[in-house]
């Protein structure tokens, strides 16, 4: 029960069955009913709006396209298998001709399916988020413990925090293109790095600010005890500062991940990183009669994943900070 | 870096020497073949969502690339600038390019970089579309024949509309896809032939609107219909399927195809950087071989065209509805809704030696760059030829074509015997003739446009 309360983000302890029943209605029943009303309104309104790509698709068309995207995924997998089979045959023929030849299998050259794109997006956002956390938490601790550092970085944080990903992107693109020069096959695609770094730049600020606030609001008595005991700095951070400021840091990270996911879609659209953002952009450009439905599938996917990420961070936060 | 490239060149040299020995030795065909293996097998090519990317798509889908030992990934690009930049910085090995792009890049219009091309992807394939409102005004001035508007439609009718707008103080705006795009030059040619000045580029005006009657601006091809629908532009010149989509969506009317502006004009080319071409000579030949076969397949039959339409309508390629793509790819072109006319030459991928990179084609684009001020100073005739020679590489094309002839995949008559000039060409909408050997004389023939020593 304790876990369920955590999952639903509730804080009140639930003990009697009547309360549980009411909680269930509130957490499951009401949202479901509201969603059903939303679907009804949507299908009612959709058919009445004509765009240049035809009528706005209703829930059924969107569901149909979701199914199609999954089918396409499996069809593409079959094409991939055929590709490898052809390659092996060609290699075998060449070895027959030229026994010294070392056959090499080249990776699949076909398109990334919708499901592949979801995973690319997740990977990109996590890399960007991880970078942001690695920069923001230490910097935040520094800013929280030292008034001088705080005064030094505060104006910069305020200056850069409101900048949109669309403004960062050209700068990041140019810098990555100039700095990230590799010979042969690079470990990361440039477009991947560009999107991930843009996510970092946009999502780093909330974690930074929250960490600084968290650290500076640690009970002064505790800090003083640490000083009196002459604990080394590392131990003081580990034993005193971190445990007390962890709830703040986690709240910051949770918000950061949310921002990162939102920003990622825009970054991918423009950097052409093969994820969900590129999918949306490509479909918009295609302008086929299915495009709108497919974009709506992506909207729901983006929303569902964003929601799942948020819940995941919340559960993590509850597990760690209430230990 | 320099050390590794030097040793690479040396290896290259030995390979070529081996190849030569193989050919002249006649008894060592296996060796010659081995030396011809591509240096780089995994390649990434960029394209823009237009039906004329078909040779790349078909070479991939019909496994022509794989037949040459190449593993190609095709990737749609956001716009022509992104595409060019990614070829220059090496993210892409090569790309579907506007014929003017390798030339413009080499002489430094916009981004400066040495780009070469050994393969011309197609002839024709563009159209000019105007919005419904403009069409309604324009139609009043058009001569009719048998109840239908007489074609080709000249820009004279549009001039009357533009003049009326001017009196009301309304600017007339049209979209094209890139400053050095074929569309820009075709649209300018058509407008100027009708007495409308499309504007000059100057060293301080890179938008090309100095003295303009019609203001031209850049919009990526797939966004053309949406931009016109939003009212930002009143018409545009673009490749397919984006003219047909305007008809299908009911937001505009195509008025002329580029085939009617200049019969059998060269459209897209396959471009790579000069450095890439130097480092990967065998790969380059292999790529051109696969592309020539794709062109041949596309022009072989209407059944193939219908199949190509289906392939191109997949979301990773052009992605528009098959009916929209099919409108122009299968021998017809729909103008006003319901006014479908035969257009057998709307897209040519192989016939008429469409794949051969002619110097005279390159020079035509250079003359237009000079005509509209992108080349700011007068140049001697020899400069035009030298530039064309630097960018257009029929030598590489011929190695690929001859290999295909030897393999029996194409006929010897499919390859032109030419010095690179198509001869004196007529077939322009204004009746002016073009001789690629005399670019400055050609420039002197236009009423609107810079002549030899002119400055804006």
Coordinates of N, CA, C and O in Angstrom, one line a residue, chain B residues 72-235:
Chain B
X72 N 24.6 1.6 -49.3 CA 24.2 3.0 -49.3 C 23.1 3.2 -48.3 O 22.1 2.4 -48.3
X73 N 23.2 4.2 -47.5 CA 22.0 4.7 -46.7 C 21.5 6.0 -47.3 O 22.3 6.9 -47.6
X74 N 20.2 6.1 -47.6 CA 19.7 7.3 -48.1 C 19.0 8.1 -47.0 O 18.3 7.5 -46.2
X75 N 19.3 9.4 -47.0 CA 18.7 10.2 -45.9 C 18.1 11.5 -46.4 O 18.8 12.3 -47.1
X76 N 16.8 11.7 -46.1 CA 16.2 12.9 -46.6 C 16.8 14.1 -45.8 O 17.0 14.0 -44.6
X77 N 17.0 15.2 -46.4 CA 17.6 16.4 -45.8 C 16.5 17.5 -45.7 O 15.6 17.6 -46.5
X78 N 16.7 18.4 -44.7 CA 15.7 19.4 -44.5 C 15.6 20.4 -45.6 O 14.5 20.8 -46.0
X79 N 16.7 20.9 -46.1 CA 16.6 21.9 -47.2 C 18.0 21.8 -48.0 O 18.9 21.1 -47.6
X80 N 18.1 22.6 -49.1 CA 19.2 22.5 -49.9 C 20.5 23.0 -49.2 O 21.6 22.5 -49.5
X81 N 20.4 23.9 -48.3 CA 21.6 24.4 -47.7 C 22.1 23.4 -46.7 O 23.3 23.2 -46.7
X82 N 21.2 22.8 -45.9 CA 21.7 21.8 -45.0 C 22.3 20.6 -45.8 O 23.4 20.1 -45.4
X83 N 21.7 20.3 -46.9 CA 22.3 19.2 -47.7 C 23.7 19.5 -48.1 O 24.6 18.7 -48.0
X84 N 23.9 20.7 -48.7 CA 25.2 21.1 -49.2 C 26.2 21.1 -48.1 O 27.3 20.6 -48.2
X85 N 25.8 21.7 -46.9 CA 26.7 21.8 -45.8 C 27.2 20.5 -45.3 O 28.3 20.2 -45.0
X86 N 26.2 19.5 -45.3 CA 26.6 18.2 -44.8 C 27.4 17.4 -45.8 O 28.2 16.6 -45.4
X87 N 27.3 17.7 -47.1 CA 28.2 17.1 -48.1 C 29.6 17.7 -47.9 O 30.6 17.0 -47.8
X88 N 29.7 19.0 -47.7 CA 31.0 19.7 -47.5 C 31.7 19.2 -46.2 O 32.9 18.9 -46.3
X89 N 30.9 19.1 -45.1 CA 31.7 18.7 -43.9 C 31.8 17.2 -43.7 O 32.2 16.7 -42.7
X90 N 31.4 16.4 -44.8 CA 31.6 15.0 -44.8 C 30.6 14.1 -44.1 O 30.8 12.9 -44.0
X91 N 29.5 14.7 -43.6 CA 28.5 13.8 -43.0 C 27.8 13.0 -44.0 O 27.3 11.9 -43.8
X92 N 27.8 13.6 -45.2 CA 27.2 12.8 -46.4 C 28.3 12.6 -47.4 O 29.2 13.5 -47.6
X93 N 28.3 11.4 -48.0 CA 29.3 11.2 -49.0 C 29.0 11.9 -50.3 O 29.9 12.2 -51.1
X94 N 27.7 12.0 -50.6 CA 27.3 12.7 -51.8 C 25.8 13.0 -51.7 O 25.2 12.5 -50.7
X95 N 25.3 13.7 -52.7 CA 23.9 14.0 -52.6 C 23.3 14.4 -54.0 O 24.0 14.8 -54.9
X96 N 22.0 14.2 -54.0 CA 21.1 14.8 -55.0 C 21.2 16.3 -54.9 O 21.0 16.8 -53.8
X97 N 21.7 16.9 -56.0 CA 21.9 18.4 -55.9 C 21.2 19.1 -57.0 O 21.0 18.5 -58.1
X98 N 21.0 20.4 -56.8 CA 20.5 21.2 -57.9 C 21.7 21.4 -58.8 O 22.8 21.5 -58.4
X99 N 21.4 21.5 -60.1 CA 22.5 21.6 -61.1 C 23.4 22.8 -60.8 O 24.6 22.8 -61.0
X100 N 22.8 23.9 -60.2 CA 23.6 25.1 -60.0 C 24.4 25.0 -58.7 O 25.3 25.8 -58.5
X101 N 24.1 24.0 -57.9 CA 24.8 23.9 -56.6 C 26.3 23.6 -56.7 O 27.1 24.4 -56.1
X102 N 26.7 22.6 -57.4 CA 28.2 22.4 -57.5 C 28.9 23.6 -58.2 O 30.0 24.0 -57.7
X103 N 28.2 24.2 -59.2 CA 28.8 25.4 -59.8 C 28.9 26.6 -58.9 O 29.9 27.2 -58.7
X104 N 27.7 26.8 -58.2 CA 27.7 28.0 -57.3 C 28.7 27.8 -56.2 O 29.4 28.8 -55.8
X105 N 28.8 26.6 -55.6 CA 29.8 26.4 -54.5 C 31.2 26.6 -55.0 O 32.0 27.2 -54.3
X106 N 31.5 26.1 -56.2 CA 32.9 26.1 -56.7 C 33.3 27.6 -56.9 O 34.4 28.0 -56.6
X107 N 32.4 28.4 -57.5 CA 32.8 29.8 -57.7 C 32.5 30.7 -56.5 O 32.7 31.9 -56.6
X108 N 31.9 30.1 -55.5 CA 31.8 30.9 -54.2 C 30.6 31.7 -54.1 O 30.6 32.7 -53.4
X109 N 29.4 31.3 -54.7 CA 28.2 32.0 -54.4 C 27.6 31.3 -53.2 O 27.3 30.1 -53.3
X110 N 27.4 32.0 -52.1 CA 27.0 31.3 -50.9 C 28.2 30.6 -50.3 O 29.3 31.2 -50.3
X111 N 28.0 29.3 -49.9 CA 29.1 28.6 -49.3 C 30.2 28.3 -50.4 O 29.8 27.8 -51.4
X112 N 31.4 28.5 -50.1 CA 32.5 28.2 -51.1 C 33.1 26.8 -50.8 O 33.5 26.5 -49.7
X113 N 33.0 25.9 -51.8 CA 33.6 24.6 -51.6 C 33.7 24.0 -53.0 O 32.9 24.3 -53.9
X114 N 34.7 23.1 -53.2 CA 34.9 22.5 -54.5 C 34.0 21.2 -54.6 O 34.3 20.2 -53.9
X115 N 33.0 21.3 -55.4 CA 32.0 20.2 -55.6 C 32.1 19.8 -57.0 O 32.2 20.7 -57.9
X116 N 32.1 18.5 -57.3 CA 32.1 18.1 -58.7 C 30.9 17.2 -58.9 O 30.3 16.7 -58.0
X117 N 30.6 17.0 -60.2 CA 29.5 16.1 -60.5 C 29.9 15.3 -61.8 O 30.4 15.8 -62.7
X118 N 29.6 14.0 -61.8 CA 29.8 13.1 -62.9 C 28.5 12.5 -63.4 O 28.6 11.6 -64.3
X119 N 27.4 13.0 -62.9 CA 26.2 12.3 -63.3 C 25.0 13.3 -63.2 O 24.8 14.0 -62.2
X120 N 24.3 13.4 -64.3 CA 23.1 14.3 -64.3 C 21.9 13.4 -64.1 O 21.7 12.4 -64.7
X121 N 21.1 13.8 -63.1 CA 20.1 12.9 -62.6 C 18.8 12.9 -63.5 O 18.2 11.9 -63.6
X122 N 18.5 14.0 -64.1 CA 17.3 14.0 -64.9 C 17.2 15.3 -65.7 O 17.9 16.3 -65.4
X123 N 16.2 15.3 -66.6 CA 15.9 16.5 -67.4 C 14.5 16.9 -67.0 O 13.6 16.1 -66.7
X124 N 14.3 18.2 -67.0 CA 12.9 18.8 -66.7 C 12.4 18.4 -65.3 O 13.2 18.1 -64.4
X125 N 11.1 18.5 -65.1 CA 10.6 18.0 -63.8 C 10.1 19.1 -62.9 O 9.7 18.8 -61.8
X126 N 10.2 20.4 -63.3 CA 9.7 21.5 -62.4 C 8.5 22.1 -63.0 O 8.2 22.0 -64.2
X127 N 7.8 22.9 -62.2 CA 6.7 23.7 -62.7 C 6.6 25.0 -61.9 O 7.2 25.1 -60.8
X128 N 5.8 25.9 -62.5 CA 5.5 27.1 -61.8 C 4.0 27.1 -61.4 O 3.2 26.8 -62.2
X129 N 3.7 27.4 -60.1 CA 2.3 27.4 -59.6 C 2.0 28.7 -59.1 O 2.8 29.4 -58.4
X130 N 0.8 29.2 -59.3 CA 0.3 30.4 -58.7 C -0.9 30.1 -57.8 O -1.6 29.1 -58.0
X131 N -1.2 31.0 -56.9 CA -2.3 30.8 -56.0 C -3.6 30.9 -56.7 O -3.7 31.5 -57.8
X132 N -4.7 30.4 -56.2 CA -6.0 30.5 -56.8 C -6.4 31.9 -57.1 O -7.0 32.2 -58.2
X133 N -6.1 32.8 -56.2 CA -6.5 34.2 -56.4 C -5.8 34.8 -57.6 O -6.4 35.5 -58.4
X134 N -4.5 34.5 -57.7 CA -3.7 35.1 -58.8 C -4.2 34.4 -60.1 O -4.4 35.1 -61.1
X135 N -4.5 33.1 -60.1 CA -4.9 32.5 -61.3 C -6.2 33.1 -61.8 O -6.4 33.3 -63.0
X136 N -7.2 33.4 -60.9 CA -8.4 33.9 -61.3 C -8.2 35.2 -62.0 O -8.9 35.5 -63.0
X137 N -7.3 36.1 -61.5 CA -7.0 37.3 -62.2 C -6.3 37.1 -63.5 O -6.6 37.8 -64.5
X138 N -5.4 36.2 -63.5 CA -4.5 36.0 -64.7 C -5.3 35.4 -65.9 O -5.1 35.7 -67.0
X139 N -6.3 34.5 -65.5 CA -7.0 33.7 -66.5 C -7.8 34.7 -67.5 O -7.9 34.3 -68.7
X140 N -8.2 35.8 -67.0 CA -8.9 36.8 -67.8 C -8.1 37.2 -69.1 O -8.6 37.5 -70.1
X141 N -6.8 37.2 -68.9 CA -5.9 37.7 -70.0 C -5.4 36.6 -70.9 O -4.6 36.8 -71.8
X142 N -5.8 35.3 -70.6 CA -5.2 34.2 -71.4 C -6.0 33.9 -72.6 O -7.2 33.8 -72.5
X143 N -5.3 33.7 -73.7 CA -6.1 33.2 -74.9 C -6.6 31.8 -74.8 O -6.0 31.0 -74.2
X144 N -7.9 31.6 -75.3 CA -8.5 30.3 -75.1 C -8.5 29.6 -76.5 O -8.5 30.2 -77.5
X145 N -8.5 28.3 -76.4 CA -8.6 27.5 -77.6 C -9.4 26.2 -77.3 O -9.1 25.5 -76.3
X146 N -10.5 26.0 -78.0 CA -11.4 24.9 -77.8 C -11.9 24.8 -76.3 O -11.9 23.8 -75.7
X147 N -12.2 26.0 -75.8 CA -12.7 26.0 -74.4 C -11.6 25.8 -73.4 O -11.9 25.7 -72.2
X148 N -10.4 25.6 -73.8 CA -9.3 25.4 -72.8 C -8.3 26.5 -73.0 O -8.1 27.1 -74.0
X149 N -7.6 26.8 -71.9 CA -6.5 27.8 -71.9 C -5.4 27.3 -72.9 O -5.0 26.1 -72.8
X150 N -4.9 28.2 -73.7 CA -3.8 27.8 -74.6 C -2.5 27.8 -73.9 O -2.1 28.7 -73.2
X151 N -1.7 26.7 -74.2 CA -0.4 26.5 -73.6 C 0.7 26.7 -74.6 O 0.4 26.5 -75.8
X152 N 1.9 27.0 -74.3 CA 2.3 27.4 -72.9 C 1.9 28.8 -72.5 O 1.8 29.7 -73.3
X153 N 1.6 28.9 -71.2 CA 1.2 30.2 -70.7 C 2.4 31.1 -70.5 O 3.4 30.7 -69.9
X154 N 2.3 32.3 -71.1 CA 3.5 33.2 -70.9 C 3.3 34.1 -69.7 O 2.1 34.3 -69.3
X155 N 4.3 34.7 -69.3 CA 4.3 35.5 -68.1 C 3.6 36.9 -68.4 O 3.4 37.7 -67.5
X156 N 3.4 37.2 -69.7 CA 2.7 38.4 -70.1 C 1.4 38.6 -69.3 O 1.1 39.7 -68.9
X157 N 0.7 37.5 -69.2 CA -0.6 37.6 -68.4 C -0.4 37.9 -67.0 O -1.1 38.7 -66.4
X158 N 0.7 37.3 -66.4 CA 1.0 37.6 -65.0 C 1.4 39.1 -64.9 O 1.1 39.7 -63.8
X159 N 2.1 39.6 -65.9 CA 2.6 41.0 -65.8 C 1.4 42.0 -65.6 O 1.5 42.9 -64.8
X160 N 0.3 41.7 -66.2 CA -0.9 42.5 -66.1 C -1.4 42.5 -64.6 O -1.8 43.5 -64.0
X161 N -1.3 41.3 -64.0 CA -1.8 41.1 -62.6 C -0.8 41.9 -61.7 O -1.2 42.6 -60.8
X162 N 0.5 41.7 -62.0 CA 1.5 42.3 -61.1 C 1.4 43.8 -61.2 O 1.5 44.5 -60.2
X163 N 1.2 44.3 -62.4 CA 1.1 45.8 -62.6 C -0.1 46.3 -61.8 O 0.0 47.4 -61.2
X164 N -1.2 45.6 -61.8 CA -2.4 46.0 -61.1 C -2.1 46.0 -59.6 O -2.5 47.0 -58.9
X165 N -1.5 45.0 -59.1 CA -1.1 44.9 -57.7 C -0.2 46.1 -57.3 O -0.3 46.7 -56.3
X166 N 0.7 46.4 -58.2 CA 1.7 47.5 -58.0 C 0.9 48.8 -57.8 O 1.3 49.6 -56.9
X167 N -0.1 49.0 -58.6 CA -0.9 50.3 -58.5 C -1.5 50.4 -57.1 O -1.6 51.5 -56.6
X168 N -2.0 49.2 -56.6 CA -2.6 49.2 -55.3 C -1.5 49.2 -54.2 O -1.9 49.2 -53.0
X169 N -0.3 49.2 -54.6 CA 0.8 49.2 -53.6 C 1.0 47.8 -52.9 O 1.6 47.7 -51.9
X170 N 0.5 46.7 -53.6 CA 0.7 45.4 -53.0 C 1.9 44.8 -53.6 O 2.0 44.7 -54.9
X171 N 2.9 44.2 -52.9 CA 4.0 43.5 -53.5 C 3.6 42.2 -54.0 O 2.8 41.5 -53.4
X172 N 4.2 41.7 -55.1 CA 3.9 40.4 -55.6 C 5.1 39.5 -55.2 O 6.3 39.8 -55.7
X173 N 4.9 38.4 -54.5 CA 6.0 37.6 -54.0 C 5.9 36.1 -54.5 O 4.8 35.6 -54.6
X174 N 7.0 35.6 -54.9 CA 7.0 34.2 -55.3 C 8.2 33.4 -54.6 O 9.2 34.0 -54.3
X175 N 8.0 32.1 -54.5 CA 9.0 31.3 -53.8 C 9.8 30.5 -54.8 O 9.3 30.1 -55.9
X176 N 11.0 30.3 -54.5 CA 11.9 29.3 -55.3 C 12.7 28.7 -54.2 O 12.7 29.0 -53.0
X177 N 13.5 27.6 -54.6 CA 14.0 26.7 -53.5 C 15.4 27.1 -53.0 O 15.8 26.7 -52.0
X178 N 16.1 27.8 -53.8 CA 17.5 28.1 -53.4 C 18.1 29.1 -54.4 O 17.7 29.1 -55.5
X179 N 19.0 30.0 -53.9 CA 19.5 31.0 -54.8 C 20.2 30.5 -56.0 O 20.1 31.1 -57.1
X180 N 20.9 29.3 -55.9 CA 21.5 28.8 -57.2 C 20.7 27.6 -57.7 O 21.2 26.8 -58.4
X181 N 19.4 27.6 -57.4 CA 18.6 26.5 -57.9 C 18.2 26.7 -59.4 O 18.0 27.8 -59.8
X182 N 18.0 25.6 -60.0 CA 17.4 25.6 -61.4 C 16.1 26.4 -61.4 O 15.8 27.1 -62.3
X183 N 15.4 26.2 -60.3 CA 14.0 26.8 -60.2 C 14.2 28.3 -60.2 O 13.3 29.0 -60.8
X184 N 15.2 28.9 -59.5 CA 15.4 30.3 -59.5 C 15.6 30.8 -60.9 O 15.0 31.7 -61.4
X185 N 16.5 30.1 -61.7 CA 16.8 30.6 -63.0 C 15.6 30.4 -64.0 O 15.4 31.2 -64.9
X186 N 14.9 29.3 -63.8 CA 13.8 29.0 -64.7 C 12.7 30.0 -64.5 O 12.1 30.6 -65.4
X187 N 12.4 30.3 -63.2 CA 11.3 31.2 -62.8 C 11.7 32.6 -63.3 O 10.9 33.3 -64.0
X188 N 13.0 33.0 -63.1 CA 13.5 34.3 -63.6 C 13.4 34.4 -65.1 O 13.0 35.4 -65.7
X189 N 13.8 33.3 -65.8 CA 13.7 33.3 -67.2 C 12.3 33.5 -67.7 O 12.0 34.3 -68.6
X190 N 11.4 32.8 -67.1 CA 9.9 32.9 -67.5 C 9.4 34.3 -67.3 O 8.7 34.9 -68.1
X191 N 9.7 34.8 -66.1 CA 9.2 36.1 -65.7 C 9.8 37.2 -66.7 O 9.1 38.0 -67.2
X192 N 11.1 37.1 -66.9 CA 11.8 38.1 -67.8 C 11.3 38.0 -69.2 O 11.1 39.0 -69.9
X193 N 11.0 36.8 -69.6 CA 10.4 36.6 -71.0 C 9.1 37.3 -71.1 O 8.7 37.7 -72.2
X194 N 8.4 37.4 -70.0 CA 7.1 38.1 -70.0 C 7.2 39.6 -69.7 O 6.2 40.2 -69.4
X195 N 8.4 40.1 -69.6 CA 8.6 41.5 -69.3 C 8.7 41.9 -67.8 O 8.6 43.1 -67.5
X196 N 8.7 40.9 -66.9 CA 8.8 41.2 -65.5 C 10.2 41.0 -65.0 O 10.9 40.0 -65.3
X197 N 10.7 42.0 -64.3 CA 12.1 42.0 -63.8 C 12.0 41.2 -62.5 O 11.4 41.6 -61.5
X198 N 12.7 40.1 -62.4 CA 12.8 39.3 -61.2 C 13.8 39.8 -60.1 O 13.9 39.2 -59.1
X199 N 14.5 40.9 -60.5 CA 15.4 41.5 -59.5 C 16.9 41.0 -59.7 O 17.1 39.9 -60.2
X200 N 17.8 41.8 -59.3 CA 19.2 41.5 -59.4 C 19.9 41.3 -58.1 O 19.4 41.8 -57.1
X201 N 20.9 40.4 -58.1 CA 21.7 40.2 -56.9 C 22.8 41.3 -57.0 O 23.3 41.5 -58.1
X202 N 23.2 41.9 -55.9 CA 24.4 42.7 -55.9 C 25.3 42.3 -54.8 O 24.9 41.5 -54.0
X203 N 26.5 42.9 -54.7 CA 27.4 42.5 -53.6 C 26.7 42.8 -52.2 O 27.0 42.2 -51.3
X204 N 25.8 43.8 -52.2 CA 25.2 44.1 -50.9 C 23.8 43.5 -50.8 O 23.2 43.5 -49.7
X205 N 23.2 43.1 -51.9 CA 21.9 42.5 -51.9 C 21.9 41.0 -52.2 O 21.9 40.7 -53.4
X206 N 22.0 40.2 -51.2 CA 22.1 38.7 -51.5 C 20.8 38.1 -51.6 O 20.7 36.9 -51.9
X207 N 19.7 38.9 -51.5 CA 18.4 38.3 -51.6 C 17.9 38.4 -53.1 O 16.9 37.8 -53.5
X208 N 18.6 39.2 -53.9 CA 18.3 39.3 -55.3 C 17.0 40.0 -55.6 O 16.3 39.6 -56.5
X209 N 16.7 41.1 -54.9 CA 15.5 41.8 -55.2 C 15.7 43.2 -55.6 O 14.7 44.0 -55.7
X210 N 16.9 43.6 -56.0 CA 17.2 45.0 -56.5 C 16.4 45.2 -57.8 O 16.6 44.4 -58.7
X211 N 15.7 46.3 -57.9 CA 14.9 46.6 -59.1 C 13.8 45.6 -59.5 O 13.4 45.5 -60.6
X212 N 13.4 44.8 -58.5 CA 12.5 43.7 -58.8 C 11.0 44.1 -59.0 O 10.5 44.9 -58.2
X213 N 10.3 43.5 -60.0 CA 8.9 43.6 -60.1 C 8.2 42.5 -59.3 O 7.1 42.7 -58.7
X214 N 8.9 41.4 -59.3 CA 8.4 40.2 -58.5 C 9.5 39.9 -57.5 O 10.6 39.7 -57.8
X215 N 9.1 39.8 -56.2 CA 10.1 39.6 -55.1 C 10.2 38.1 -54.9 O 9.2 37.4 -54.5
X216 N 11.4 37.5 -55.2 CA 11.6 36.1 -55.0 C 12.2 35.8 -53.6 O 13.0 36.6 -53.2
X217 N 11.8 34.7 -53.0 CA 12.5 34.3 -51.8 C 12.6 32.8 -51.7 O 11.9 32.1 -52.5
X218 N 13.4 32.3 -50.8 CA 13.7 30.9 -50.7 C 12.7 30.2 -49.7 O 12.5 30.7 -48.6
X219 N 12.2 29.1 -50.1 CA 11.4 28.2 -49.3 C 11.7 26.8 -49.6 O 11.8 26.5 -50.8
X220 N 11.9 25.9 -48.7 CA 12.2 24.5 -49.0 C 11.1 23.8 -49.7 O 9.9 24.1 -49.4
X221 N 11.4 23.0 -50.7 CA 10.3 22.4 -51.6 C 9.1 21.9 -50.9 O 8.0 22.3 -51.2
X222 N 9.3 21.0 -49.9 CA 8.1 20.4 -49.3 C 7.2 21.5 -48.6 O 6.0 21.2 -48.4
X223 N 7.7 22.6 -48.2 CA 6.9 23.6 -47.5 C 6.2 24.6 -48.5 O 5.5 25.5 -48.0
X224 N 6.5 24.5 -49.8 CA 5.9 25.5 -50.7 C 4.4 25.6 -50.6 O 3.9 26.7 -50.4
X225 N 3.7 24.4 -50.7 CA 2.2 24.6 -50.7 C 1.7 25.2 -49.4 O 0.9 26.1 -49.5
X226 N 2.3 24.8 -48.3 CA 1.9 25.4 -47.0 C 2.2 26.9 -46.9 O 1.4 27.7 -46.4
X227 N 3.4 27.3 -47.5 CA 3.7 28.7 -47.4 C 2.8 29.5 -48.3 O 2.4 30.6 -47.9
X228 N 2.4 29.0 -49.4 CA 1.5 29.7 -50.3 C 0.1 29.7 -49.7 O -0.6 30.8 -49.7
X229 N -0.3 28.6 -49.1 CA -1.6 28.6 -48.4 C -1.7 29.6 -47.3 O -2.7 30.3 -47.1
X230 N -0.5 29.9 -46.6 CA -0.5 30.8 -45.6 C -0.5 32.3 -46.1 O -0.6 33.2 -45.3
X231 N -0.3 32.4 -47.4 CA -0.3 33.8 -48.0 C 1.0 34.5 -48.0 O 1.1 35.6 -48.4
X232 N 2.1 33.8 -47.5 CA 3.4 34.4 -47.5 C 3.9 34.7 -48.9 O 4.6 35.6 -49.2
X233 N 3.6 33.7 -49.8 CA 4.0 33.9 -51.2 C 2.7 33.7 -52.1 O 1.7 33.1 -51.7
X234 N 2.8 34.3 -53.3 CA 1.6 34.2 -54.2 C 1.8 33.2 -55.3 O 0.9 33.0 -56.1
X235 N 2.9 32.6 -55.3 CA 3.2 31.5 -56.3 C 4.6 31.0 -56.1 O 5.3 31.5 -55.3

